[in-house]
PDB file of C-alpha atoms and ligand atoms in Angstrom:
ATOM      1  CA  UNK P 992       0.000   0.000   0.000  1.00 45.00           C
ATOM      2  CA  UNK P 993       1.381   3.387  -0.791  1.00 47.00           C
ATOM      3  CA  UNK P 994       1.228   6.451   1.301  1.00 51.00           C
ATOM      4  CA  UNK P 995       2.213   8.936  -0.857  1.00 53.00           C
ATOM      5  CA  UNK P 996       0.248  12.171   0.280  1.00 58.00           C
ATOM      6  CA  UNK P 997      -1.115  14.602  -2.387  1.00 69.00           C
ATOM      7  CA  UNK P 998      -0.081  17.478  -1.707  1.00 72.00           C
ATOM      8  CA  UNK P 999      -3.238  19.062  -2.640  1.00 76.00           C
ATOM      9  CA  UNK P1000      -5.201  17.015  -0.451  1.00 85.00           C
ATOM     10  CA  UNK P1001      -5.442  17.898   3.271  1.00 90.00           C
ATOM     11  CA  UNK P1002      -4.272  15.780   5.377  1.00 96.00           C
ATOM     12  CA  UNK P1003      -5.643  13.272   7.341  1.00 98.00           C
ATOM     13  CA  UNK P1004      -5.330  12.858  11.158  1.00 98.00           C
ATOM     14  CA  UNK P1005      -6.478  10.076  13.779  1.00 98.00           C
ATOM     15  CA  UNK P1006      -8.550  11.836  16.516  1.00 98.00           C
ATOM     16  CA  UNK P1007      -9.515  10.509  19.895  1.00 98.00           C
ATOM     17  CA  UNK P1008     -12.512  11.323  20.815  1.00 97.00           C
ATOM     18  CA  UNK P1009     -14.186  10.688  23.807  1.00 94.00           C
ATOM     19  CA  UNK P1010     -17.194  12.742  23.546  1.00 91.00           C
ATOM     20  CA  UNK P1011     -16.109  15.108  26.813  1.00 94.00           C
ATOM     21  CA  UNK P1012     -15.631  18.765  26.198  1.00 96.00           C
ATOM     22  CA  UNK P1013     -11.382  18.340  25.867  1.00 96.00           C
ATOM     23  CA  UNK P1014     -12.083  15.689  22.744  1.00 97.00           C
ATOM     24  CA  UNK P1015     -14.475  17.819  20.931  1.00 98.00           C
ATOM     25  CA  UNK P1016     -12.173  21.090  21.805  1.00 98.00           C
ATOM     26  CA  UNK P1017      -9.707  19.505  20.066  1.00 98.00           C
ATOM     27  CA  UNK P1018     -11.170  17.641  16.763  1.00 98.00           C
ATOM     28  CA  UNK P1019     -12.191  21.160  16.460  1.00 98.00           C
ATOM     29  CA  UNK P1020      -8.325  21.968  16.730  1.00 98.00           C
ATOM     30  CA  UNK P1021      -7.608  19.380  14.188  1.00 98.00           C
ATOM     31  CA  UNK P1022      -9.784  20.555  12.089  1.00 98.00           C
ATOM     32  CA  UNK P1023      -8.960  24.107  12.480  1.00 98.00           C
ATOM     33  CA  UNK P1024      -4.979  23.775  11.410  1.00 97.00           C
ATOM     34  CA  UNK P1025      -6.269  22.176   8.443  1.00 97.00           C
ATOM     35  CA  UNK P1026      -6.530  18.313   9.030  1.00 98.00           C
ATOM     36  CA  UNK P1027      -8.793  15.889   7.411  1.00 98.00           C
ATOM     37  CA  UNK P1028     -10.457  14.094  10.964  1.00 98.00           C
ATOM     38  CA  UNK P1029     -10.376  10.288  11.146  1.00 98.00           C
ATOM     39  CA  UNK P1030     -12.249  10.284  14.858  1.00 98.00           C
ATOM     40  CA  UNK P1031     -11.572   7.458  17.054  1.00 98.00           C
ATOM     41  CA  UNK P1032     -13.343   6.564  19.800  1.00 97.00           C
ATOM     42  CA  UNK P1033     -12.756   3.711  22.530  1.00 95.00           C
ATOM     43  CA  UNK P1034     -15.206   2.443  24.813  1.00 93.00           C
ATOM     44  CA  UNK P1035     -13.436   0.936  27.675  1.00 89.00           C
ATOM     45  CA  UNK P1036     -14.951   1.499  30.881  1.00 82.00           C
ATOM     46  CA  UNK P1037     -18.926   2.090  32.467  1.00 68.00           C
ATOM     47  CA  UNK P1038     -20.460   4.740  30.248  1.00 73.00           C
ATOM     48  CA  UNK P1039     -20.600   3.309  27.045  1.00 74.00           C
ATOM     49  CA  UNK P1040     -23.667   3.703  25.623  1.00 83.00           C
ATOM     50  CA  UNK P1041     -23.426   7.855  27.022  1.00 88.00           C
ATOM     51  CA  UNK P1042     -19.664   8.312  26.001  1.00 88.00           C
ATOM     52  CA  UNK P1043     -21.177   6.832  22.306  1.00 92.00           C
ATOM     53  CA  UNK P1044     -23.779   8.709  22.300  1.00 93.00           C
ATOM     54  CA  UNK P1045     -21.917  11.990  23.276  1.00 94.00           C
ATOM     55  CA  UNK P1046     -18.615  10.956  20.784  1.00 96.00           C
ATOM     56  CA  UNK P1047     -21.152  10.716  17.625  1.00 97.00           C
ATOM     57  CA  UNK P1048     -23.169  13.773  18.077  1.00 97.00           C
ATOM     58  CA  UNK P1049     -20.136  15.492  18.506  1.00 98.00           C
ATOM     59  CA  UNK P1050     -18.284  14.180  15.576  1.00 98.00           C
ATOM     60  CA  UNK P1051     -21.449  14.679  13.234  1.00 98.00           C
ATOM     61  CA  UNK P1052     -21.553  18.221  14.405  1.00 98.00           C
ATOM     62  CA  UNK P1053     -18.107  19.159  13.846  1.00 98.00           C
ATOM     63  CA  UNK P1054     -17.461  16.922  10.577  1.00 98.00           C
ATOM     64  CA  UNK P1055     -15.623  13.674  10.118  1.00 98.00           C
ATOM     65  CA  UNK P1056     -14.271  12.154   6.994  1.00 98.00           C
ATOM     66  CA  UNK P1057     -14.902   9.007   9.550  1.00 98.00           C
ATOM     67  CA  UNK P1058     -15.827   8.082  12.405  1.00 98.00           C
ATOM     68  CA  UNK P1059     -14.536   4.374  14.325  1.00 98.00           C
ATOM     69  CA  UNK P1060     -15.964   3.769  17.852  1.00 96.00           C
ATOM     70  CA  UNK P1061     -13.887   0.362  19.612  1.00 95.00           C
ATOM     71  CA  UNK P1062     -14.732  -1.408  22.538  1.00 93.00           C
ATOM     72  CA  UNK P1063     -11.694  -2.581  24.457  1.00 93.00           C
ATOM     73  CA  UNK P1064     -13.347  -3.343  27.895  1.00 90.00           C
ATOM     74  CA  UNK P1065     -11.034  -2.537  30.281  1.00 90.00           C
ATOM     75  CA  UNK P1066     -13.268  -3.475  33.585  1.00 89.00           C
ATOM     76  CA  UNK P1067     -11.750  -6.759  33.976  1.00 90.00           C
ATOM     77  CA  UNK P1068      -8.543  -4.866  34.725  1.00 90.00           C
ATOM     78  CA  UNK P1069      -9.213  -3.090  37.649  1.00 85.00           C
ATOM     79  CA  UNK P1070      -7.341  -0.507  39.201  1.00 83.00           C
ATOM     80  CA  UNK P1071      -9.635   2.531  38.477  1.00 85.00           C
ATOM     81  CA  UNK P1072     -13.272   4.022  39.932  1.00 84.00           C
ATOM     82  CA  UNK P1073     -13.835   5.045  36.114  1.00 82.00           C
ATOM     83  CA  UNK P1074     -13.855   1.320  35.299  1.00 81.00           C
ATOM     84  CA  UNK P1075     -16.326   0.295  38.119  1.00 81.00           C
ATOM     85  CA  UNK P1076     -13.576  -0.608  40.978  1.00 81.00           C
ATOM     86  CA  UNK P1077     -14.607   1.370  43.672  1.00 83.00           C
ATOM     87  CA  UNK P1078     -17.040   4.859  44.117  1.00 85.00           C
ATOM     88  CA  UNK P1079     -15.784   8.051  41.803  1.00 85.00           C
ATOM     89  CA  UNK P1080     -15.090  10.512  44.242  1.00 85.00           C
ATOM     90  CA  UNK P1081     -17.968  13.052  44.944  1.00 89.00           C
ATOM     91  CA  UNK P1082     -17.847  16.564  46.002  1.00 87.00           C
ATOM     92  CA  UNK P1083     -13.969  16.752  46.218  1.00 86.00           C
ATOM     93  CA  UNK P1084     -12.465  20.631  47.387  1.00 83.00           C
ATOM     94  CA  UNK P1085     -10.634  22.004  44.243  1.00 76.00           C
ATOM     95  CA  UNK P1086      -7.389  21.793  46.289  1.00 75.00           C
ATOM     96  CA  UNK P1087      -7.486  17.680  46.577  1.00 77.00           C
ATOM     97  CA  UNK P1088      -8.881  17.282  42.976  1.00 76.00           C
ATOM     98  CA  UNK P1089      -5.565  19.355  41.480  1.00 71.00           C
ATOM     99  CA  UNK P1090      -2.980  17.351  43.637  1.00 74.00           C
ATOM    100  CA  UNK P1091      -2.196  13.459  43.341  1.00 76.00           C
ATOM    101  CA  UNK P1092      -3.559  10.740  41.177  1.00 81.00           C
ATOM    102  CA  UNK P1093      -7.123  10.375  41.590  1.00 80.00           C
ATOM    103  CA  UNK P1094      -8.775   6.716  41.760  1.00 82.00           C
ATOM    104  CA  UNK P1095     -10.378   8.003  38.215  1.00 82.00           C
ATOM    105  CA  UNK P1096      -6.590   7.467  36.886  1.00 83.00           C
ATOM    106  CA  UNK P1097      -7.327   4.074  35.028  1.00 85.00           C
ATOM    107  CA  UNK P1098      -4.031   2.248  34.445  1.00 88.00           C
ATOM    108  CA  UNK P1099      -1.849   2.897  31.155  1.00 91.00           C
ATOM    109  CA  UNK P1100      -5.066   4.758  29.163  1.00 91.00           C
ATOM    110  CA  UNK P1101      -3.715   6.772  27.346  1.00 93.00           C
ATOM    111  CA  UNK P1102      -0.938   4.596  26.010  1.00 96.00           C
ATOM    112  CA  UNK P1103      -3.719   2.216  25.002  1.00 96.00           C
ATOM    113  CA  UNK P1104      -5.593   4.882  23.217  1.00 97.00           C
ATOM    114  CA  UNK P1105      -2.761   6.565  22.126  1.00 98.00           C
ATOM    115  CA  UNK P1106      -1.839   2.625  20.552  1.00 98.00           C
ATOM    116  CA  UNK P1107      -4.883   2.544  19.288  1.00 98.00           C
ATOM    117  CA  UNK P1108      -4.612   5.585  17.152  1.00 98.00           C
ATOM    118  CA  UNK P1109      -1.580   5.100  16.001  1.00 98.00           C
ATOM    119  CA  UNK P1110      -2.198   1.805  14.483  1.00 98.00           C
ATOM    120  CA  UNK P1111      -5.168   3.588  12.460  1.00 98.00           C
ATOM    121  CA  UNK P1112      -2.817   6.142  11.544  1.00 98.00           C
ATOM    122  CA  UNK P1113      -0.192   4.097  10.495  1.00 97.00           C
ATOM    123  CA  UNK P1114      -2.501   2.083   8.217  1.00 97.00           C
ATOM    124  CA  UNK P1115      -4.580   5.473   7.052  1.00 97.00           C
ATOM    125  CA  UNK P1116      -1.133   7.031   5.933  1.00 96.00           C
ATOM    126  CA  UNK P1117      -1.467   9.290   8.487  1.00 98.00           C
ATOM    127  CA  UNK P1118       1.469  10.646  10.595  1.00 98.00           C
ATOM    128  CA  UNK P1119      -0.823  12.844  12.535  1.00 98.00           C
ATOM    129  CA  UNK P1120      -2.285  11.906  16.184  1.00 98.00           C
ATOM    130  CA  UNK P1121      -4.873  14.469  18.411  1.00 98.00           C
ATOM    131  CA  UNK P1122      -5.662  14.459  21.770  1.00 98.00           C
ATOM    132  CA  UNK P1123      -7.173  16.250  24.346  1.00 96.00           C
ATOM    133  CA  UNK P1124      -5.335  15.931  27.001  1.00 92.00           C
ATOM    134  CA  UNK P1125      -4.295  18.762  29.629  1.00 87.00           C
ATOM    135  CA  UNK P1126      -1.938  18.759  32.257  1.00 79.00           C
ATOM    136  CA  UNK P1127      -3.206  21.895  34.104  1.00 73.00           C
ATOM    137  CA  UNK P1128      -6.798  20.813  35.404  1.00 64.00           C
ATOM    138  CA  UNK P1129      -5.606  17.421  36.505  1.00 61.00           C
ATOM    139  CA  UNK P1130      -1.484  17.572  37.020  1.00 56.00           C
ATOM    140  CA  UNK P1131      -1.242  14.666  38.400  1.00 70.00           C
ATOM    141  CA  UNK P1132      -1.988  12.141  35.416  1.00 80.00           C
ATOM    142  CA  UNK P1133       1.091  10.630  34.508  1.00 85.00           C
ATOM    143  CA  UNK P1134       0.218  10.376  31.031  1.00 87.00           C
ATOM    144  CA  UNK P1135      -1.558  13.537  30.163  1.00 86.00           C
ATOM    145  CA  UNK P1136       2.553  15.226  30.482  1.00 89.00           C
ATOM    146  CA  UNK P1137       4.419  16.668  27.466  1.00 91.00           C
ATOM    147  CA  UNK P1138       7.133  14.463  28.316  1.00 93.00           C
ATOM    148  CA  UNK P1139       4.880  11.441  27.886  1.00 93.00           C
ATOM    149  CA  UNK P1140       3.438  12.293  24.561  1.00 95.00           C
ATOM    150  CA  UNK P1141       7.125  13.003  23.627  1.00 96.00           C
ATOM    151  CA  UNK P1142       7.883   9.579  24.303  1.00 97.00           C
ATOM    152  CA  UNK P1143       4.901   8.155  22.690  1.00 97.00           C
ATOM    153  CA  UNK P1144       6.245  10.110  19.636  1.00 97.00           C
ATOM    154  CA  UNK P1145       9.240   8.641  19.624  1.00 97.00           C
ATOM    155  CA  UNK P1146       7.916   5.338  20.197  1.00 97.00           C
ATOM    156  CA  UNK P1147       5.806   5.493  17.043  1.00 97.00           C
ATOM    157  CA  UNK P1148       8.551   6.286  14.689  1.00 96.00           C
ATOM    158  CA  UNK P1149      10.577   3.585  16.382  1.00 96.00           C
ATOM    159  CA  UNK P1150       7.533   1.157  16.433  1.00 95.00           C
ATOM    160  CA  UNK P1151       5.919   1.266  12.752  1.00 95.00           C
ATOM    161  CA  UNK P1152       7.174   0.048   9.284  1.00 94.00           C
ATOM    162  CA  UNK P1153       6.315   4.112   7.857  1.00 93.00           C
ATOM    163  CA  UNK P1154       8.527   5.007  10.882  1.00 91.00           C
ATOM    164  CA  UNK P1155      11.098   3.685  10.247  1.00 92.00           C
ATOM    165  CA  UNK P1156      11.111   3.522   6.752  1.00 93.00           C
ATOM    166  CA  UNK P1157      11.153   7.185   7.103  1.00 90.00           C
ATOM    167  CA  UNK P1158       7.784   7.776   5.526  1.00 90.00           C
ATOM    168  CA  UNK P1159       6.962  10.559   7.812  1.00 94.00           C
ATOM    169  CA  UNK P1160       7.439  11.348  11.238  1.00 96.00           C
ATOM    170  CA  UNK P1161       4.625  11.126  13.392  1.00 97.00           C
ATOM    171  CA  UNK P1162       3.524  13.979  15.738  1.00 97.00           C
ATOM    172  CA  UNK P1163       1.348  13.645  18.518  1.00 98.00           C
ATOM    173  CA  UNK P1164      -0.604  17.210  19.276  1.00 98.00           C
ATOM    174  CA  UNK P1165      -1.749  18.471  21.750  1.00 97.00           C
ATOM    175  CA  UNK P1166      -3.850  21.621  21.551  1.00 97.00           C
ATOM    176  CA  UNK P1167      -4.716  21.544  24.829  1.00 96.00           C
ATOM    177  CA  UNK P1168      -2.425  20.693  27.496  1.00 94.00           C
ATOM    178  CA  UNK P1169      -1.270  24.171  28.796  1.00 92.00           C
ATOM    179  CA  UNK P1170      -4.940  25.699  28.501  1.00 94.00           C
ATOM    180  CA  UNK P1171      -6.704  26.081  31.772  1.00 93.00           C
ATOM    181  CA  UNK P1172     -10.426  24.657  31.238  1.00 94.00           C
ATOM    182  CA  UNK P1173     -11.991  28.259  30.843  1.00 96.00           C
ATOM    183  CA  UNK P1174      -9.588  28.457  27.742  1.00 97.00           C
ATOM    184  CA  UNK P1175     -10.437  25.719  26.399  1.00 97.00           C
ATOM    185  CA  UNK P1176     -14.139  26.564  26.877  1.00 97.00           C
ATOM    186  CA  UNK P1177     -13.544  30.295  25.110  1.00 98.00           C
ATOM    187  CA  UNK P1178     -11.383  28.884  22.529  1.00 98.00           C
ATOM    188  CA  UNK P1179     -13.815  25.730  21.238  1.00 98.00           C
ATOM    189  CA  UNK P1180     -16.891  28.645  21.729  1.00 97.00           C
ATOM    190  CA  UNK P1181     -14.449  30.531  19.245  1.00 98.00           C
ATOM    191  CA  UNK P1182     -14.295  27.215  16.775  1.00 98.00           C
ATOM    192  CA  UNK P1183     -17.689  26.534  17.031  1.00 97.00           C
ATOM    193  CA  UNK P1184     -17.931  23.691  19.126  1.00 98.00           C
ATOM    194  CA  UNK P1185     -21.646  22.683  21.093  1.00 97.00           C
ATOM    195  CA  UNK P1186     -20.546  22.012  24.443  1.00 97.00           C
ATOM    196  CA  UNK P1187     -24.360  20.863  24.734  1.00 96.00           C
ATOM    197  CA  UNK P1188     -23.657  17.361  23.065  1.00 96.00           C
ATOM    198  CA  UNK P1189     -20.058  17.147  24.951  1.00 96.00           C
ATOM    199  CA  UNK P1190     -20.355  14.322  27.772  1.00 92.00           C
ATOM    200  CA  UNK P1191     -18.037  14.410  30.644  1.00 90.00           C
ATOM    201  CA  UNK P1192     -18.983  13.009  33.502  1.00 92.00           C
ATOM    202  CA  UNK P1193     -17.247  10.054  35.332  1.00 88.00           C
ATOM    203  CA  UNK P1194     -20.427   8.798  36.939  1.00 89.00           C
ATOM    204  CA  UNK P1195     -23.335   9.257  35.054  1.00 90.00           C
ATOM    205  CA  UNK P1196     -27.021   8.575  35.389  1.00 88.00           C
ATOM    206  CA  UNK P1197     -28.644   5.775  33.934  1.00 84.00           C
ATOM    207  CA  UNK P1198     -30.422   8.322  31.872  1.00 85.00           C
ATOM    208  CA  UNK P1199     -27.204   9.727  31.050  1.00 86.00           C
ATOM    209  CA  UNK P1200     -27.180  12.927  32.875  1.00 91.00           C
ATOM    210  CA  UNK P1201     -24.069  14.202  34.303  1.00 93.00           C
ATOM    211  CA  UNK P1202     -23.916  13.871  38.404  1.00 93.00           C
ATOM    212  CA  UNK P1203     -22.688  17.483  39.294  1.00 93.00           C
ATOM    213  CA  UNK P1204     -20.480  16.409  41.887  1.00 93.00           C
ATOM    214  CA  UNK P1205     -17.271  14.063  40.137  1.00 91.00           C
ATOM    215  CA  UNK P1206     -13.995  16.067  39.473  1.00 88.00           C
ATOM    216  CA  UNK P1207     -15.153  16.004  35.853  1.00 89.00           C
ATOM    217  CA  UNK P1208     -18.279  18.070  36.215  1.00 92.00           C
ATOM    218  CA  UNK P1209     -16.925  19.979  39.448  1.00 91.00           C
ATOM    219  CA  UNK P1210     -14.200  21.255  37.431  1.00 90.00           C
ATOM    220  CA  UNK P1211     -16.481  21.511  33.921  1.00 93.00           C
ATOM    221  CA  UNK P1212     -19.140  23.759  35.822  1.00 95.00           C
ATOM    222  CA  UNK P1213     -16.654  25.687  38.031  1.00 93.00           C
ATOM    223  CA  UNK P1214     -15.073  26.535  34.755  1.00 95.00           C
ATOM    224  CA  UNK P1215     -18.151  28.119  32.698  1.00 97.00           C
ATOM    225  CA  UNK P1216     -19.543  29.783  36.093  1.00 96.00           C
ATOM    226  CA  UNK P1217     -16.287  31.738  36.396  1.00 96.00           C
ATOM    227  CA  UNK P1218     -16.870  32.928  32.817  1.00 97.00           C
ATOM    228  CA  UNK P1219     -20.085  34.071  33.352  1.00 97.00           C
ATOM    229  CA  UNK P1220     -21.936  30.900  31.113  1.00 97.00           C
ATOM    230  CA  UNK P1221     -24.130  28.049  31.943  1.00 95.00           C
ATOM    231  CA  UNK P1222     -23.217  24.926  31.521  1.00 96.00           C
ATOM    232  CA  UNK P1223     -25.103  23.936  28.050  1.00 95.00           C
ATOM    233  CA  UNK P1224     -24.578  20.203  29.024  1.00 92.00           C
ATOM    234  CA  UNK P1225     -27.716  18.207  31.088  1.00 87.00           C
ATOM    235  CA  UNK P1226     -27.031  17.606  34.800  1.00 91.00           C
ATOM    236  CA  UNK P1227     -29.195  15.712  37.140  1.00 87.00           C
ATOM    237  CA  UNK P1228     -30.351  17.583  40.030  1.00 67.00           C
ATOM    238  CA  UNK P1229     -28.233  21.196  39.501  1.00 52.00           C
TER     239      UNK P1229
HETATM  240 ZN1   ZN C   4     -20.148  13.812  37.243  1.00 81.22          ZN
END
């Protein structure tokens, strides 16, 4: 299979999507620098059918060349509340929910996703990999770090045939990670992005209404109340 890109023809990029408001801030991204989005999205843990839901109005919205969703159940794994091992922590002061890894941390996911993607890319002929991560809301995820997605980088050009057959060099980006989550908020308003399909939270209802009260929404709705917006997204009892 050849990979020869057309110069003429934008090109493509592997997005992860999860449905939550950092995804869909930054397929907009990708789409905004001039990429052609291939969204990805991987159903691993409790919220399936909301996350799905969530990840396809929001890729319809924005505009996908295509759109994969994957289930990789990670449950039987453990090791995380966001996977149904143990309660998601409720009502959490903004000072504990910045510091330490929280029990939402599920083990190695973004270097699964990340995995993920890049095997799409690699067989798409794409050398391009978004993803929404941010390392100022929640510092301490080990794998949200630019030093992480450097290493992932390097990684895929070590770990692929294109890679090494110096094809192209693959980039992981981005957009987000040094944006606090008001920024992000301003700058996806800015690209046209409706928050109101966005999903976020990490313990949903079985209607699939966000709780309020998980870091997710805590820091979602702190976030547009200190800009002076509502929250467009559906919340059970706020
Ligand atoms: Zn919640």
């Amino acid at each position: 299979m050849s990979h020869t890109t057309d110069p003429n023809q934008p090109k493509k990029a592997v997005v992860l999507l999860s449905g939550g408001l950092d995804s869909a801030t930054a397929l907009a991204e990708a789409k905004a620098a001039g990429f052609e989005p291939y969204a990805l999205t991987v159903l691993y843990g409790q919220r399936h059918a909301v996350e799905r839901e969530a990840a396809r109005a929001v890729g319809h919205s924005l505009g996908v060349a295509r759109h994969l969703e994957l289930e990789v159940d990670l449950r039987p794994f453990g090791g995380s509340s966001l996977v149904g091992d143990g309660e998601v922590p409720k009502d959490r002061p903004t000072e504990s929910m910045t510091h330490g890894i929280p029990s939402t941390y599920v083990p190695a996911r973004n270097t699964i996703l990340l995995s993920l993607a890049l095997a799409w890319a690699e067989s798409l002929g794409a050398f391009d990999l978004f993803v929404g991560v941010n390392c100022v809301d929640y510092s301490g995820y080990p794998d949200c770090r630019p030093e992480y997605l450097r290493a992932f980088e390097n990684l895929a050009n070590l770990a692929t045939r294109v890679g090494v057959e110096g094809e192209g060099q693959f980039r992981v980006h981005a957009p987000l990670i040094t944006l606090t989550k008001e920024q992000i908020i301003l700058r996806g308003r800015e690209l046209g992005v409706d928050y109101s399909l966005t999903h976020s939270c990490y313990d949903p209802s079985p209607q699939g209404l966000g709780c309020g009260r998980c870091d997710a929404c805590s820091i979602r709705l702190a976030a547009f109340e200190r800009l002076g917006l509502e929250d467009p997204a559906c919340y059970a009892g706020v």
